[in-house]
mmCIF file of C-alpha atoms in Angstrom:
data_model
loop_
_atom_site.group_PDB
_atom_site.id
_atom_site.type_symbol
_atom_site.label_atom_id
_atom_site.label_comp_id
_atom_site.label_asym_id
_atom_site.label_seq_id
_atom_site.Cartn_x
_atom_site.Cartn_y
_atom_site.Cartn_z
ATOM 1 C CA MET Q 1 -76.689 -26.746 9.832
ATOM 2 C CA THR Q 2 -75.573 -29.564 12.054
ATOM 3 C CA GLY Q 3 -72.211 -30.584 13.379
ATOM 4 C CA ASP Q 4 -69.537 -28.791 15.355
ATOM 5 C CA ARG Q 5 -70.538 -25.118 15.536
ATOM 6 C CA SER Q 6 -67.465 -24.065 17.484
ATOM 7 C CA ARG Q 7 -65.389 -23.951 14.273
ATOM 8 C CA PRO Q 8 -66.225 -21.544 11.456
ATOM 9 C CA ARG Q 9 -67.247 -23.057 8.145
ATOM 10 C CA THR Q 10 -64.827 -22.497 5.321
ATOM 11 C CA ALA Q 11 -64.857 -23.440 1.698
ATOM 12 C CA PRO Q 12 -62.831 -26.528 0.836
ATOM 13 C CA HIS Q 13 -59.315 -25.763 -0.306
ATOM 14 C CA ARG Q 14 -59.000 -26.027 -4.059
ATOM 15 C CA ARG Q 15 -55.790 -27.642 -5.256
ATOM 16 C CA SER Q 16 -54.460 -27.536 -8.763
ATOM 17 C CA PRO Q 17 -54.387 -30.851 -10.599
ATOM 18 C CA PRO Q 18 -51.150 -32.818 -10.914
ATOM 19 C CA ALA Q 19 -48.862 -31.816 -13.770
ATOM 20 C CA GLY Q 20 -49.963 -34.716 -15.962
ATOM 21 C CA GLU Q 21 -53.634 -33.794 -15.661
ATOM 22 C CA ARG Q 22 -53.410 -30.090 -16.475
ATOM 23 C CA ALA Q 23 -55.422 -28.786 -19.384
ATOM 24 C CA GLY Q 24 -52.359 -28.135 -21.537
ATOM 25 C CA SER Q 25 -50.115 -25.222 -22.261
ATOM 26 C CA ALA Q 26 -51.144 -21.593 -22.043
ATOM 27 C CA ALA Q 27 -51.326 -21.459 -25.840
ATOM 28 C CA VAL Q 28 -53.776 -24.366 -25.916
ATOM 29 C CA ARG Q 29 -55.954 -22.817 -23.219
ATOM 30 C CA ARG Q 30 -55.973 -19.505 -25.093
ATOM 31 C CA GLY Q 31 -56.701 -21.370 -28.326
ATOM 32 C CA HIS Q 32 -59.756 -23.006 -26.776
ATOM 33 C CA THR Q 33 -60.876 -19.616 -25.465
ATOM 34 C CA GLU Q 34 -60.534 -18.040 -28.912
ATOM 35 C CA LEU Q 35 -62.354 -20.995 -30.484
ATOM 36 C CA ALA Q 36 -65.286 -20.535 -28.104
ATOM 37 C CA ARG Q 37 -65.294 -16.758 -28.668
ATOM 38 C CA GLY Q 38 -65.158 -17.150 -32.437
ATOM 39 C CA ARG Q 39 -67.974 -19.686 -32.524
ATOM 40 C CA ALA Q 40 -70.139 -17.438 -30.362
ATOM 41 C CA GLN Q 41 -69.427 -14.454 -32.633
ATOM 42 C CA LEU Q 42 -70.111 -16.548 -35.709
ATOM 43 C CA PHE Q 43 -73.659 -17.229 -34.579
ATOM 44 C CA ASP Q 44 -74.382 -13.905 -32.880
ATOM 45 C CA GLY Q 45 -71.905 -11.174 -33.670
ATOM 46 C CA PRO Q 46 -69.674 -9.631 -36.322
ATOM 47 C CA VAL Q 47 -68.462 -12.381 -38.635
ATOM 48 C CA GLY Q 48 -65.221 -10.533 -39.390
ATOM 49 C CA ASP Q 49 -64.293 -10.656 -35.716
ATOM 50 C CA ALA Q 50 -65.394 -14.292 -35.586
ATOM 51 C CA ARG Q 51 -63.087 -15.168 -38.471
ATOM 52 C CA ALA Q 52 -60.141 -13.403 -36.827
ATOM 53 C CA SER Q 53 -60.711 -15.217 -33.509
ATOM 54 C CA LEU Q 54 -61.092 -18.557 -35.257
ATOM 55 C CA LEU Q 55 -57.905 -18.139 -37.290
ATOM 56 C CA LEU Q 56 -56.034 -17.213 -34.117
ATOM 57 C CA ALA Q 57 -57.470 -20.304 -32.422
ATOM 58 C CA ALA Q 58 -56.369 -22.487 -35.331
ATOM 59 C CA SER Q 59 -52.808 -21.193 -35.129
ATOM 60 C CA LEU Q 60 -52.638 -21.641 -31.347
ATOM 61 C CA LEU Q 61 -54.099 -25.156 -31.405
ATOM 62 C CA ALA Q 62 -52.256 -26.516 -34.457
ATOM 63 C CA ALA Q 63 -49.344 -28.130 -32.608
ATOM 64 C CA GLU Q 64 -51.037 -29.716 -29.586
ATOM 65 C CA ALA Q 65 -54.715 -30.051 -30.554
ATOM 66 C CA PRO Q 66 -54.909 -30.583 -34.329
ATOM 67 C CA ASP Q 67 -58.544 -31.755 -34.280
ATOM 68 C CA HIS Q 68 -59.650 -28.552 -32.583
ATOM 69 C CA ALA Q 69 -57.461 -26.528 -34.958
ATOM 70 C CA ARG Q 70 -59.237 -28.173 -37.887
ATOM 71 C CA THR Q 71 -62.595 -27.243 -36.354
ATOM 72 C CA ALA Q 72 -61.424 -23.649 -35.954
ATOM 73 C CA ARG Q 73 -60.305 -23.490 -39.609
ATOM 74 C CA LEU Q 74 -63.643 -24.858 -40.835
ATOM 75 C CA CYS Q 75 -65.551 -22.363 -38.696
ATOM 76 C CA ALA Q 76 -63.308 -19.567 -40.033
ATOM 77 C CA ALA Q 77 -64.208 -20.613 -43.584
ATOM 78 C CA ASP Q 78 -67.877 -20.536 -42.580
ATOM 79 C CA ALA Q 79 -67.408 -17.009 -41.189
ATOM 80 C CA ALA Q 80 -65.722 -15.901 -44.426
ATOM 81 C CA TRP Q 81 -68.618 -17.358 -46.411
ATOM 82 C CA ALA Q 82 -71.125 -15.517 -44.208
ATOM 83 C CA ALA Q 83 -69.177 -12.280 -44.764
ATOM 84 C CA GLY Q 84 -69.264 -12.809 -48.536
ATOM 85 C CA ASP Q 85 -65.484 -13.212 -48.819
ATOM 86 C CA LEU Q 86 -65.365 -16.165 -51.193
ATOM 87 C CA ALA Q 87 -61.589 -15.998 -51.694
ATOM 88 C CA ALA Q 88 -61.000 -16.444 -47.945
ATOM 89 C CA CYS Q 89 -63.126 -19.596 -47.946
ATOM 90 C CA LEU Q 90 -60.496 -21.465 -49.932
#
């Protein structure tokens, strides 16, 4: 380590981004979290739980992120198909 050793080293201060650059509302952030959880459960977990997480994600993302909501609905249909619930696929 080089430089001024008389001052202790500290981590750089992390600031939150400006209001226009934030990741969206709390509902959108939670929707993305549920989408990620549901997709992970779809490939390695209980498909019933995956479907529930994906449907929740679709409802949370519908207003502000319709493309991601559509992805969540398609993944939920895939989870229903994997569970053998053909009526829920429609």
